[in-house]
Amino acid sequence: MWGKRTGYEKEGRRVRIQFEHGEGQIEIVNPWVINVFSPLHTQEHESRAVEHPNFAFEDCDFRVSERDGRIEIVTAELNVKVYDHFHVDFYDAVGTPLCLDYRGSRDPFLRRGNVDIAEGEGHEAMRTTGHHKIQILKAMEGGEKFYGLGDKTGPLNKKGYEYEMWNTDDPSPHVESHKSLYKSIPFFITLKERAAYGLFFDNPFKTFFDMGKENSDYYYFGADDGNLDYYFIYGPDMKNVVTRYTALTGRTPLPQLWTLGAHQSRWSYAPEARVMEIADKFREHDLPLDAIHLDIDYMDGYRVFTWDGERFPDPAAMIEKLKEQGIKIVTIIDPGVKKDKGYSIYDEGLDKGYYATDRDGVTYVNTVWPGDSVYPDFSNEPVRQWWAGNQKIMTDAGVAGIWNDMNEPASFTGPLPDDVRFKNDGRETDHREVHNVYGHLMSQSTYDGILNATGKRPFVITRAAYAGTQKYSTVWTGDNQSFWEHLRMSIPMTLNLGLSGFAFNGCDVGGFSHDCTPELLARWVQVGAFSPLFRNHTAIGTRDQEPWAYDEQTLNAYRKAMKLRYRMLPYLYDLMREAENTGLPPMRPLVLEYPQDESVQELDDQFLFGSMMLIAPVVEQGKRHRAVYLPEGKWYDYASGEVLEGGQAILADAPLDVCPIYVSAGSFLPAYPDQKYVGELKIKELLLDVYPGTGEYVHTQDDGESFDYRSGSYNEYRFSQSEKDGELEIKLEKGNSGYAEAYSSFRLTVHGLSVSWVELNGEAIPFLAEIRGTTFHIPAESGTVRLKR
Ligand code: GLC
């Protein structure tokens, strides 16, 4: 495509390279991150994911030279070699090949026979994918594993699969053959024997990814339009890849603490009396709850930003009443605006030319819930501002968060045609370029609107997303079904979303379509308890999916899992802070922490919660035991306290109300006492479970809702522990103390040690020795504790 090289020049952080048939450009983002660009569509980058100012971009030294017919660009960490035909190879600083272009041509595995006949019976014919205008083939060595790519179905490791990025609302049961779902996150991580690197193909058009399915000698990504614009992101550690990718595309900001509590939803809770009944039942059954979601039926004829006056005569008063029970309301807002003269939102948008149009400039109409509807042009800044302003209609009534749905964008009477026009912030374009970022831009505008209206950390949930949406919104995996396969697959789906920057994610607990069986619900909630976003949600017409709609055993198992979730909230909150600082997700595949352990590289029916808790849920009907692989190190069985050696598989007992959990030696796990909702108790004493070994932990406390922590209003407590001569020493160092409502004390429970003596700063203190552990209290001040056997 490009032909031979004809020249090059260095220009700031970029090296521009001329070829016979076009221009290429290498940009040094920082010593580990390199952008490869060719202006095939626009002269400059036009990214919705990589926003500026951007702290990933660092001024750094690099050298450029020309030798042996190639250009070499050397940073402190990488050596990038650029050849004719714009072939680009990446090496580490000592010359180890990391990622090399594949020089051969595409050569699909042979397919035999006439597939038409198979199609005749209704089979999906397997055909070789066509060539793309842009296609980057990378050589495969053989041992690579691929992770990321957002919400795709199938296993954790994507090797041998192909995918497309085209945001798709597909209500059929999601299975491995689905090439696209609701989100387009064109980013993946390659793990090799020596190193990990990421590739982010920042192209919003439909993109194609073949991870060695077509031929095991190469993998490729491509598109038929847009720019060639991809980032090579070096590790060598896998965690660094996630951290650097999220530095570039943005990180999930620390959410409000209540958003990490339980959310209860159904299509649709209405009228008001039903919502109040749900709230009461949660309390009656001693089930913690922080939010109820109102699906589309709260609206007046599905008109967004309105309420059905009969079902919800006084939303503000209802929300106020729920507040007394500690429950908040989240409302759904879809993009489709009902085409209805006299409906103020529709009229205003029409007046101002805020909707997408057909190619003749006539407002484009398709059908969604309200019937004929128009599509706000979120690619245009004034429209984003208008939509942001509308959020106040909801927040003024007391709504605590907004759930954005159907924003792929979805439609009922055929897909939006390619030629639907969008203003695209001044460079008009068509649907092909806006489709994959539509939900992203809607979430951005929703986030900005809530922030302006409330000043608090906005809570937005979106179904459609593009790379970078994690800055604005949490996500769920869309319309799953109440099937065991979907519970099973939700684990790799959400783990890969986490690796793709979406630290705050979850799926519909219990499954959306179909009827959830009691056992499936009991097992699903055991996984949901560790998903950053916990929401039980189901479709209209399915059997009741609230926990009390089941038998006593299921209800008890549900309550037990939710109480554990609420106990762990300070830990999850610390993990969300870590996500804001590093991009690392709370829910992690084991490979992220133990990349060199081959036994975990494909493990996706167990996962880590942070780096310290290993969760091994049961995801098959009737199972009461399961094999669990423990990586190297010492592990404590969370339920029994038994100490287990890692580096082996064990058989765990898992009765219906038990999800096997293990905690690594050296851990600290902060915990809250039993609460019905976040903030029910003013917590003056934090609980802290200690698992003896060597380790450190930082716990942070703040107001849980404002951005004041960014200007220093937080308290930091640094814990460390080490074992010496049969003694365990635990140190607490108080760091920043900017938040006034500080804890006064900690209640420590040290597990797995029989203790005869506990002292604080050299003075003996009282303690309680129980089978579960040794418990004692210390003031929330710097100090040293010693425990003697
Ligand atoms: C879509 C959403 C689902 C919602 C329904 C009605 O199917 O994915 O969560 O309940 O629309 O709004």
mmCIF file of C-alpha atoms and ligand atoms in Angstrom, residues 267 295-296 332 369 403 405-406 463 476 479 508 512 535 537, ligand 1:
data_model
loop_
_atom_site.group_PDB
_atom_site.id
_atom_site.type_symbol
_atom_site.label_atom_id
_atom_site.label_comp_id
_atom_site.label_asym_id
_atom_site.label_seq_id
_atom_site.Cartn_x
_atom_site.Cartn_y
_atom_site.Cartn_z
ATOM 1 C CA TRP A 267 -37.982 -4.129 33.713
ATOM 2 C CA ASP A 295 -36.560 0.963 33.833
ATOM 3 C CA ILE A 296 -38.460 2.492 30.895
ATOM 4 C CA ILE A 332 -32.915 4.732 32.717
ATOM 5 C CA TRP A 369 -39.565 2.088 22.673
ATOM 6 C CA TRP A 403 -28.545 4.362 33.317
ATOM 7 C CA ASP A 405 -29.261 2.091 27.420
ATOM 8 C CA MET A 406 -30.002 1.378 23.729
ATOM 9 C CA ARG A 463 -24.498 -0.454 27.696
ATOM 10 C CA TRP A 476 -22.838 -3.899 32.344
ATOM 11 C CA ASP A 479 -28.911 -8.696 27.925
ATOM 12 C CA ASP A 508 -27.187 -8.669 35.248
ATOM 13 C CA PHE A 512 -31.893 -10.843 32.182
ATOM 14 C CA ARG A 535 -27.166 -5.351 40.035
ATOM 15 C CA HIS A 537 -31.859 -7.244 36.899
HETATM 16 C C1 GLC B 1 -32.712 -3.396 27.057
HETATM 17 C C2 GLC B 1 -31.736 -3.371 28.220
HETATM 18 C C3 GLC B 1 -32.408 -3.942 29.451
HETATM 19 C C4 GLC B 1 -33.669 -3.152 29.746
HETATM 20 C C5 GLC B 1 -34.601 -3.146 28.550
HETATM 21 C C6 GLC B 1 -35.802 -2.233 28.747
HETATM 22 O O1 GLC B 1 -33.011 -4.702 26.711
HETATM 23 O O2 GLC B 1 -30.569 -4.044 27.929
HETATM 24 O O3 GLC B 1 -31.534 -3.907 30.543
HETATM 25 O O4 GLC B 1 -34.327 -3.697 30.852
HETATM 26 O O5 GLC B 1 -33.897 -2.711 27.403
HETATM 27 O O6 GLC B 1 -35.400 -0.938 28.963
#
